[in-house]
PDB file of C-alpha atoms in Angstrom:
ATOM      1  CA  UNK Y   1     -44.192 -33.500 -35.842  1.00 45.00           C
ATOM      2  CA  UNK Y   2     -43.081 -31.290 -38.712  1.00 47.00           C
ATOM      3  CA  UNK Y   3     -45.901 -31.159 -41.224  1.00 45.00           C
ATOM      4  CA  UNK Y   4     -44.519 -31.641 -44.657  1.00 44.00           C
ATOM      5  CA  UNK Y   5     -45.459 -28.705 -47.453  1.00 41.00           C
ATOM      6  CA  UNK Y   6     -47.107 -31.948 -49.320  1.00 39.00           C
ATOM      7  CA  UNK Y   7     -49.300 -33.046 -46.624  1.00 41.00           C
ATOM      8  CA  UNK Y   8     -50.977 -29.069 -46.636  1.00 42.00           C
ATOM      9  CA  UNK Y   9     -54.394 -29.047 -47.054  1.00 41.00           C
ATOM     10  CA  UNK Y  10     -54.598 -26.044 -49.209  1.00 46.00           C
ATOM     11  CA  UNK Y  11     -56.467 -23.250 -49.074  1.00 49.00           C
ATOM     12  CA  UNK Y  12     -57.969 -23.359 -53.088  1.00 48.00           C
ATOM     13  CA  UNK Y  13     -56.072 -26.278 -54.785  1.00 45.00           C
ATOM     14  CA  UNK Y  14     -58.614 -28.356 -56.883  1.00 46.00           C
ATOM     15  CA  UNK Y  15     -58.627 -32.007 -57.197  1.00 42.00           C
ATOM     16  CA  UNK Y  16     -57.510 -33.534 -60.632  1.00 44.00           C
ATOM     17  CA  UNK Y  17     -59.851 -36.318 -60.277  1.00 43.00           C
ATOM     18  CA  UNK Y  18     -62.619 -36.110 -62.668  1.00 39.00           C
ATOM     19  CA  UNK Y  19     -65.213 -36.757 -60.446  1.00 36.00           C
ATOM     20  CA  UNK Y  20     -64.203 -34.609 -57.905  1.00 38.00           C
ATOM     21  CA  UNK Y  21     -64.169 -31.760 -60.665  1.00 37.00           C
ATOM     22  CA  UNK Y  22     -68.078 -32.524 -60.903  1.00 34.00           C
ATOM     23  CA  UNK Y  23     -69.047 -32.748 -57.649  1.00 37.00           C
ATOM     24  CA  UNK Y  24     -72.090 -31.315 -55.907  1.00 34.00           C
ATOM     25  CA  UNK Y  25     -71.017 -27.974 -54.431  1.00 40.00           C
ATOM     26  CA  UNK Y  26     -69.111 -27.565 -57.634  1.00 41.00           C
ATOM     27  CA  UNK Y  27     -71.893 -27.725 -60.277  1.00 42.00           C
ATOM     28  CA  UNK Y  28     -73.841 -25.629 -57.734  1.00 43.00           C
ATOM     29  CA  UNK Y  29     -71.541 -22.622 -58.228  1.00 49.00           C
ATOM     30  CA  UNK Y  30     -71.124 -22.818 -62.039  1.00 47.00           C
ATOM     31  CA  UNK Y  31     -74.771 -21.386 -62.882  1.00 51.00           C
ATOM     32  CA  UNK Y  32     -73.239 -18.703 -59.906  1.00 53.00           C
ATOM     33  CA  UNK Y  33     -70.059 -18.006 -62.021  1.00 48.00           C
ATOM     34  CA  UNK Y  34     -72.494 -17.876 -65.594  1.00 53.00           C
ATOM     35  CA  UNK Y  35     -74.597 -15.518 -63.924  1.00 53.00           C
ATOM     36  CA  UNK Y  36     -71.934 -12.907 -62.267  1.00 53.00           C
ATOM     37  CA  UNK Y  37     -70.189 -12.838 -65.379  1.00 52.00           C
ATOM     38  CA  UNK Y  38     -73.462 -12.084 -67.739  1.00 51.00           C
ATOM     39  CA  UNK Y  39     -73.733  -9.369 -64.672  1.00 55.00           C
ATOM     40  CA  UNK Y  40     -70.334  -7.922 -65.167  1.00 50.00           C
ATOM     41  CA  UNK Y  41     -70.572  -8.292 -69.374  1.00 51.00           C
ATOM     42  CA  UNK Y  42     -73.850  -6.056 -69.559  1.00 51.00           C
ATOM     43  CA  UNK Y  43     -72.336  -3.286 -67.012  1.00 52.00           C
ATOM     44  CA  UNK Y  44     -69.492  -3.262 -69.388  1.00 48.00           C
ATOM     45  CA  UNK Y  45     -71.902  -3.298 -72.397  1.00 51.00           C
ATOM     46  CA  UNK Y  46     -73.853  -0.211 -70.731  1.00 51.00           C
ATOM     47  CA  UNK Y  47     -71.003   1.698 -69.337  1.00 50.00           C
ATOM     48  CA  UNK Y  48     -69.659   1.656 -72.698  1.00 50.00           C
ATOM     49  CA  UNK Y  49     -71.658   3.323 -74.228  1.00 52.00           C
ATOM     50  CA  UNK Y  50     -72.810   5.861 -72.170  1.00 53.00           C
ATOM     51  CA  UNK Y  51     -69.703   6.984 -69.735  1.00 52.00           C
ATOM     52  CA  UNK Y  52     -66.956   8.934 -70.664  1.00 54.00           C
ATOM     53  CA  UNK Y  53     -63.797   6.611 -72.002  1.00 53.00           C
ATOM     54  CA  UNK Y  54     -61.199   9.758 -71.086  1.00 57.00           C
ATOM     55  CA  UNK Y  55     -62.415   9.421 -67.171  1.00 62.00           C
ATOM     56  CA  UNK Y  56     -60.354   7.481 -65.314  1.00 65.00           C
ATOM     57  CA  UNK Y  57     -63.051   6.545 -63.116  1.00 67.00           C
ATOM     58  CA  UNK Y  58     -64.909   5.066 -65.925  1.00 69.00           C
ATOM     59  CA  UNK Y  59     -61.489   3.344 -66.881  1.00 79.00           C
ATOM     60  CA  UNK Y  60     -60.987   1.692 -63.731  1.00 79.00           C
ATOM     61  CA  UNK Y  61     -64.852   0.587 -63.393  1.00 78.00           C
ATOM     62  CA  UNK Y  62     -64.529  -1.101 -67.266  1.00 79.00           C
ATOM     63  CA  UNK Y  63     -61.298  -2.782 -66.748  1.00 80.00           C
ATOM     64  CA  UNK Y  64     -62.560  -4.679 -63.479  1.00 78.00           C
ATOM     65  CA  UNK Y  65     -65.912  -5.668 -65.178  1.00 76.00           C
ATOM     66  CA  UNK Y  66     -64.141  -7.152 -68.030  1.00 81.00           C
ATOM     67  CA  UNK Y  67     -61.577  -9.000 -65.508  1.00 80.00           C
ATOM     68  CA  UNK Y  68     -64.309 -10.350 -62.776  1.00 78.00           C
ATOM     69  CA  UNK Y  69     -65.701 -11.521 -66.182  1.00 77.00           C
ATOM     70  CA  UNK Y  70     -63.250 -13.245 -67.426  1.00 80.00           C
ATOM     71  CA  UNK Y  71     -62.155 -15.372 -64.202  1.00 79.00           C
ATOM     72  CA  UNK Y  72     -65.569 -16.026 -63.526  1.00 74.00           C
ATOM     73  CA  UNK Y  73     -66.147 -17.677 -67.338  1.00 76.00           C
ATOM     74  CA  UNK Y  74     -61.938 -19.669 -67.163  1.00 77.00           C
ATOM     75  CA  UNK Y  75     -62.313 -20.622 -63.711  1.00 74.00           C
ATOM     76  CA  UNK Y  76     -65.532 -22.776 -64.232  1.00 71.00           C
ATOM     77  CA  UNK Y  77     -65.279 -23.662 -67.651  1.00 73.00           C
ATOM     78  CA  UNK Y  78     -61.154 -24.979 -66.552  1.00 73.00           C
ATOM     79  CA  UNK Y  79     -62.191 -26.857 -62.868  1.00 69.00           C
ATOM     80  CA  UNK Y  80     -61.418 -23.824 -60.655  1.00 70.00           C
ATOM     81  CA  UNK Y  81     -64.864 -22.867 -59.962  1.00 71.00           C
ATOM     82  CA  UNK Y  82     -63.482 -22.363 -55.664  1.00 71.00           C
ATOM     83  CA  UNK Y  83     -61.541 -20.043 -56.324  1.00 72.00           C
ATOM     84  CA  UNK Y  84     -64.050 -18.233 -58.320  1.00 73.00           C
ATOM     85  CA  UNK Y  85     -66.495 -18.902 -55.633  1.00 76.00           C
ATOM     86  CA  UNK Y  86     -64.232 -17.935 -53.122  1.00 77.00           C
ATOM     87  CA  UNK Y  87     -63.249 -14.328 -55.230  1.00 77.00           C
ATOM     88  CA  UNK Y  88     -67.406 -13.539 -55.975  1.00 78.00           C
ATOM     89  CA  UNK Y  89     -67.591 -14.382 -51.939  1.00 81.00           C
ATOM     90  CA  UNK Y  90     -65.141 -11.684 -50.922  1.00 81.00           C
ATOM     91  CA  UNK Y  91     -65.965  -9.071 -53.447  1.00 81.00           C
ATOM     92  CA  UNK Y  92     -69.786  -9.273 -52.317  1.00 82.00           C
ATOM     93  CA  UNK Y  93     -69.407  -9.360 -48.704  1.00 87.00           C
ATOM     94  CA  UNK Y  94     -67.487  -6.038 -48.831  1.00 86.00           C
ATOM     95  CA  UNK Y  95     -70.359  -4.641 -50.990  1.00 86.00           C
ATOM     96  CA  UNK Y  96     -73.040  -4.839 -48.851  1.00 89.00           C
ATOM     97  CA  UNK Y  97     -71.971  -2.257 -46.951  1.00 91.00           C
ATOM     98  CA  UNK Y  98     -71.192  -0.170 -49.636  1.00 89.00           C
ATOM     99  CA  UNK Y  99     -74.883  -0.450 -51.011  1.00 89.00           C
ATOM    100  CA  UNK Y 100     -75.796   0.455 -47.744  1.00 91.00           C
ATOM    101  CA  UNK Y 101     -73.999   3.888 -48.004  1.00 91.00           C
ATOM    102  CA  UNK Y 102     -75.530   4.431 -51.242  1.00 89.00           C
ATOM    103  CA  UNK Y 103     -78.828   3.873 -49.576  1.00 91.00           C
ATOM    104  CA  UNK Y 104     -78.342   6.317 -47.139  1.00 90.00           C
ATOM    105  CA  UNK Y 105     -77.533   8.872 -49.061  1.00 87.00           C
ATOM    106  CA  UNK Y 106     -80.471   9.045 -51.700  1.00 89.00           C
ATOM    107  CA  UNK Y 107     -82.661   9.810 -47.837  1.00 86.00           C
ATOM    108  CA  UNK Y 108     -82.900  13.503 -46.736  1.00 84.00           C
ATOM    109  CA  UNK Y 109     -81.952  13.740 -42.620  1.00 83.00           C
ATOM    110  CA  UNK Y 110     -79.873  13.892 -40.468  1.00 82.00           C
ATOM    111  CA  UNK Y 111     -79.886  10.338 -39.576  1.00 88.00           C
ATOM    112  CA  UNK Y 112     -79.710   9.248 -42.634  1.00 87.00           C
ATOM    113  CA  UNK Y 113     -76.285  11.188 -42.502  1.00 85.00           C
ATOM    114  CA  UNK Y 114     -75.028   9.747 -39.410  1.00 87.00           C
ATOM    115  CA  UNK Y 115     -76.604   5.867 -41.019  1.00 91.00           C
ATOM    116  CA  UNK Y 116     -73.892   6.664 -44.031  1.00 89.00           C
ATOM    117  CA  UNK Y 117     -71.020   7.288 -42.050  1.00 89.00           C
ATOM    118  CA  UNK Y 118     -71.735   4.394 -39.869  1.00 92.00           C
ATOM    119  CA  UNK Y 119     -71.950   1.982 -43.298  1.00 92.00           C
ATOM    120  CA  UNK Y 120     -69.314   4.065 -44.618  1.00 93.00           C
ATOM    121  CA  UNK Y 121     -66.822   3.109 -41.490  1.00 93.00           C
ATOM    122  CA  UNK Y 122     -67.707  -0.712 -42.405  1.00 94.00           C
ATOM    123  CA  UNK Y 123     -67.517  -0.735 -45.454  1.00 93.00           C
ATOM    124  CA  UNK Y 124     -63.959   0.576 -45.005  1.00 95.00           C
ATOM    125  CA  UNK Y 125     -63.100  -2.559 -42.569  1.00 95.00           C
ATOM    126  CA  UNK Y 126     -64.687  -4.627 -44.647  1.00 94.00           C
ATOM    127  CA  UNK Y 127     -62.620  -3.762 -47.822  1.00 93.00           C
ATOM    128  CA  UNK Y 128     -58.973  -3.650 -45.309  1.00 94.00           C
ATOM    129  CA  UNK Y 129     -59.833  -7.142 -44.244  1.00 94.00           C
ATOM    130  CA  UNK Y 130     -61.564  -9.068 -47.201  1.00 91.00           C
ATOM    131  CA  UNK Y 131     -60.244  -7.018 -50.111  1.00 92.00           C
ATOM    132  CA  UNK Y 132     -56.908  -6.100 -49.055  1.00 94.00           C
ATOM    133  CA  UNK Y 133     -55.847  -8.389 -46.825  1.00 93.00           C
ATOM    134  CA  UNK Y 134     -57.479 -12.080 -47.089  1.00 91.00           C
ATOM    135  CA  UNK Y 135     -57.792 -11.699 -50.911  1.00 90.00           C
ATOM    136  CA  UNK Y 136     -53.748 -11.219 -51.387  1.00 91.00           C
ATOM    137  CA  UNK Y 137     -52.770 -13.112 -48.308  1.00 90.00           C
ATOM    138  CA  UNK Y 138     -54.444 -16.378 -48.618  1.00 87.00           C
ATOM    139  CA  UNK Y 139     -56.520 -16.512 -52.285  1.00 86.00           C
ATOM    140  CA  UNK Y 140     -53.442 -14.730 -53.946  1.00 88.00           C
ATOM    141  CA  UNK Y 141     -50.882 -16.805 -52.206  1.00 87.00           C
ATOM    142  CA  UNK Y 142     -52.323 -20.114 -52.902  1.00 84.00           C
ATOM    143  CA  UNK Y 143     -52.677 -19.713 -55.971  1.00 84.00           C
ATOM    144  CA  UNK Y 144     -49.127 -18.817 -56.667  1.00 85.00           C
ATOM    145  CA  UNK Y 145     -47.862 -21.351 -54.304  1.00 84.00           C
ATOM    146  CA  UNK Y 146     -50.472 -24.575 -53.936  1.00 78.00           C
ATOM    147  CA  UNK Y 147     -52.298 -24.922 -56.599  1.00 77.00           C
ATOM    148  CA  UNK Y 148     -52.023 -27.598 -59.083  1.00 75.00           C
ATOM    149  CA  UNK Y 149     -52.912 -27.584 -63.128  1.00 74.00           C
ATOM    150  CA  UNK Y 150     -56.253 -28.638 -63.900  1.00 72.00           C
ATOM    151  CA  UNK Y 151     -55.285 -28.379 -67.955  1.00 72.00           C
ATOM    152  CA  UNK Y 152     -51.432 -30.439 -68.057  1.00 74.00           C
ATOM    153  CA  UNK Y 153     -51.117 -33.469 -66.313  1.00 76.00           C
ATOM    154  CA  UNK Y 154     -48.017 -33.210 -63.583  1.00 72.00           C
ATOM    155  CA  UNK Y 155     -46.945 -34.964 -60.740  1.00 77.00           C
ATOM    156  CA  UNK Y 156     -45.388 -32.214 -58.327  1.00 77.00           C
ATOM    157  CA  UNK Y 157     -47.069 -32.244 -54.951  1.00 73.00           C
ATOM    158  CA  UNK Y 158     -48.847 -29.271 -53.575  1.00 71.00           C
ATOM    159  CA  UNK Y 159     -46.334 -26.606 -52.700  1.00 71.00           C
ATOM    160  CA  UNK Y 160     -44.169 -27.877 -54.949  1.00 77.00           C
ATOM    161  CA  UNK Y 161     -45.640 -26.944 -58.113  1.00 80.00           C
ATOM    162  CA  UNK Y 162     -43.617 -24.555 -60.510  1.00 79.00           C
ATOM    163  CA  UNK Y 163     -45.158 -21.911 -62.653  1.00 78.00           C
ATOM    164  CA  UNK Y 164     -44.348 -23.990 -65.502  1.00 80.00           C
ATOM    165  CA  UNK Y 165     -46.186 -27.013 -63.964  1.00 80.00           C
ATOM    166  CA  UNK Y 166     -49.554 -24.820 -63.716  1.00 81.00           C
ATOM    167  CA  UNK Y 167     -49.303 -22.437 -67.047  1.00 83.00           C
ATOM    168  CA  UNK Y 168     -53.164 -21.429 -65.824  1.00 82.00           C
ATOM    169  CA  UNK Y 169     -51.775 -19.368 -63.019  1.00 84.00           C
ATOM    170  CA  UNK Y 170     -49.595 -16.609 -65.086  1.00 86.00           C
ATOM    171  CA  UNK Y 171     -52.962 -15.305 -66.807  1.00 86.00           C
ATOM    172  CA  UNK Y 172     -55.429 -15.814 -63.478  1.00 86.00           C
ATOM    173  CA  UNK Y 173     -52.749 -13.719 -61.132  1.00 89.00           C
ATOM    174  CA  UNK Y 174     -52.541 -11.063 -64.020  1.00 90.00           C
ATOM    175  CA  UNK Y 175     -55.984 -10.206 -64.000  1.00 88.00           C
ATOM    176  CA  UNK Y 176     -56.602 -11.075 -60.086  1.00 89.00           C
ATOM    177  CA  UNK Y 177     -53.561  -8.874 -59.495  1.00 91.00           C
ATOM    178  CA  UNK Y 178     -55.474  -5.684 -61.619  1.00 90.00           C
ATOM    179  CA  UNK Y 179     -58.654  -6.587 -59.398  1.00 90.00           C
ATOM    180  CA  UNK Y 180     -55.901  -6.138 -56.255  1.00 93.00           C
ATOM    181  CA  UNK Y 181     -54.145  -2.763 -57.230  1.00 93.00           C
ATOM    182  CA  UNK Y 182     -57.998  -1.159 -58.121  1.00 92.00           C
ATOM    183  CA  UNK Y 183     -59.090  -2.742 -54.663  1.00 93.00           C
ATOM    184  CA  UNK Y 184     -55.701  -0.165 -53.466  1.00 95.00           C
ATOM    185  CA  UNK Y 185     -56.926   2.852 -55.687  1.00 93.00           C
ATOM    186  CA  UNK Y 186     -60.636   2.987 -54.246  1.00 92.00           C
ATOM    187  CA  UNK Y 187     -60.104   2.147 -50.359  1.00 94.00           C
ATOM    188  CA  UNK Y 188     -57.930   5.194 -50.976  1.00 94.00           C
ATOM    189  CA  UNK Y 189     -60.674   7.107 -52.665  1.00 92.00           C
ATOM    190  CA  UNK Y 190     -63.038   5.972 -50.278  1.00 92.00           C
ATOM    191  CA  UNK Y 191     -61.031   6.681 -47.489  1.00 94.00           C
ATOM    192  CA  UNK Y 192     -60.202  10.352 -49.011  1.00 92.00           C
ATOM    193  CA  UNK Y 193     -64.196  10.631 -49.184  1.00 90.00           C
ATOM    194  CA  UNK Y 194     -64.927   9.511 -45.299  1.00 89.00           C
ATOM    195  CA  UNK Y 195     -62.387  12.204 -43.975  1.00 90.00           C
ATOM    196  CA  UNK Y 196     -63.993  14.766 -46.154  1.00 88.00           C
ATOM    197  CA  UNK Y 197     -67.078  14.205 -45.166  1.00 83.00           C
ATOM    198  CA  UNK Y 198     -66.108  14.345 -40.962  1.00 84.00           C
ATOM    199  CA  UNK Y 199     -64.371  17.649 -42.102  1.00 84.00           C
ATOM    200  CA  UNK Y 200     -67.346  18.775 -43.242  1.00 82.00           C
ATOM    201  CA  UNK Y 201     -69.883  17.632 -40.188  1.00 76.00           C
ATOM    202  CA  UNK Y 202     -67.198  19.268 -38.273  1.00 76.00           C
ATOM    203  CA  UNK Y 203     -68.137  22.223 -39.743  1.00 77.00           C
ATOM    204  CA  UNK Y 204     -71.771  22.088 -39.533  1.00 74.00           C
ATOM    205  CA  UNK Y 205     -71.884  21.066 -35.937  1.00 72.00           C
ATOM    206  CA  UNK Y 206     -69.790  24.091 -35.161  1.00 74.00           C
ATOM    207  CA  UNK Y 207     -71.766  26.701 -37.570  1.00 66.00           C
TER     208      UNK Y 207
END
C-alpha cells in the first residue's frame, strides 16, 4: 500500500501536545542545550576580544558560535529541543576526530605524524557524512518539509505544512543554513590542509 505523506513518521517533527513537549528525554536535553550555548557564548565572548575581527578565519569561527547559540537557546525554550539535540549530536561526533588531530600534533614523532593523518582522514569522512550530507539531507529537509509549528496553532498534517503554517522555520533554516555553507568552507580547508601535508611526507620520505 501507498503510504500517505500524512501517515510519515518524521524524522524531527515535535508533538503539539503539551505533555509530550515535557516529556522525559526532552527535559533531559534542555540543561544539554543551556549548557552548549553558555559554551558557544563565552568562546564568542573570548574570541572577541582577543582575535583579529579583519581575519576571515576569526569571522567565520564568531558567526557559527553566535548561531549554534542561538538555536540551541529558541529550540528549547520554543519545544524543538530534537532537533537541537539532534544538530549538538552531529556537530560533536564529527569533532572527536578533529580533537584527535589536534592531539597529535602538539606530540613530537613520527608516529604521532602518521596518528594525525590517520584522525585527519576520519575526521574528513566524518564531516562528508554527518556534516555535509545527513545534516542537509535529512535534519535540513525535515525541517523545511515535516515539521509542524510549536508557536501558532494549525491543522495541516505533516508534509503538508506551508512556510506560513510554521513562521519558526524561516529564522531556524537561516542560521542552520550559515552553519551548512561554513561546514562547505572548512571540509575544503581541511581537505586543502590533508593534501598538503601528503605533499609534504612525500617529500621527506624521498629526501
Amino acid at each position: 500500500a501507498n503510504t500517505k505523506a500524512s501517515d510519515k513518521l518524521p524524522l524531527i517533527t515535535p508533538s503539539n501536545n503539551k505533555t509530550d513537549r515535557l516529556d522525559t528525554s526532552v527535559s533531559i536535553t534542555i540543561p544539554a542545550h543551556v549548557v552548549q550555548a553558555s559554551d558557544c557564548t563565552r568562546d564568542t565572548t573570548m574570541s572577541s576580544n582577543k582575535q583579529n575581527h579583519s581575519n576571515p578565519r576569526d569571522v567565520k569561527m564568531e558567526i557559527h558560535h553566535i548561531s549554534t547559540a542561538i538555536l540551541c537557546i529558541t529550540s528549547a525554550a520554543i519545544g524543538h529541543a530534537k532537533i537541537g539535540s539532534l544538530i549538538m549530536f552531529l556537530h560533536d561526533v564529527s569533532d572527536i576526530p578533529l580533537d584527535l588531530v589536534r592531539i597529535f600534533g602538539l606530540a613530537q614523532g613520527k608516529l604521532y605524524k602518521y596518528a594525525q593523518m590517520g584522525a585527519m582522514a576520519v575526521t574528513l569522512l566524518t564531516w562528508l557524512y554527518w556534516r555535509l550530507y545527513w545534516f542537509p539531507v535529512y535534519v535540513l529537509y525535515s525541517i523545511a518539509f515535516e515539521s509542524r509549528s510549536l508557536i501558532k496553532n494549525s491543522n495541516c498534517f505533516v508534509g503538508k505544512c506551508t512556510f506560513i503554517d510554521v513562521p519558526e522555520r524561516v529564522p531556524f533554516l537561516l542560521l542552520l543554513g550559515s552553519l551548512l555553507v561554513l561546514h562547505i568552507i572548512w571540509f575544503w580547508m581541511m581537505v586543502k590542509k590533508s593534501w598538503a601535508a601528503i605533499n609534504e611526507t612525500k617529500k621527506e620520505a624521498a629526501a
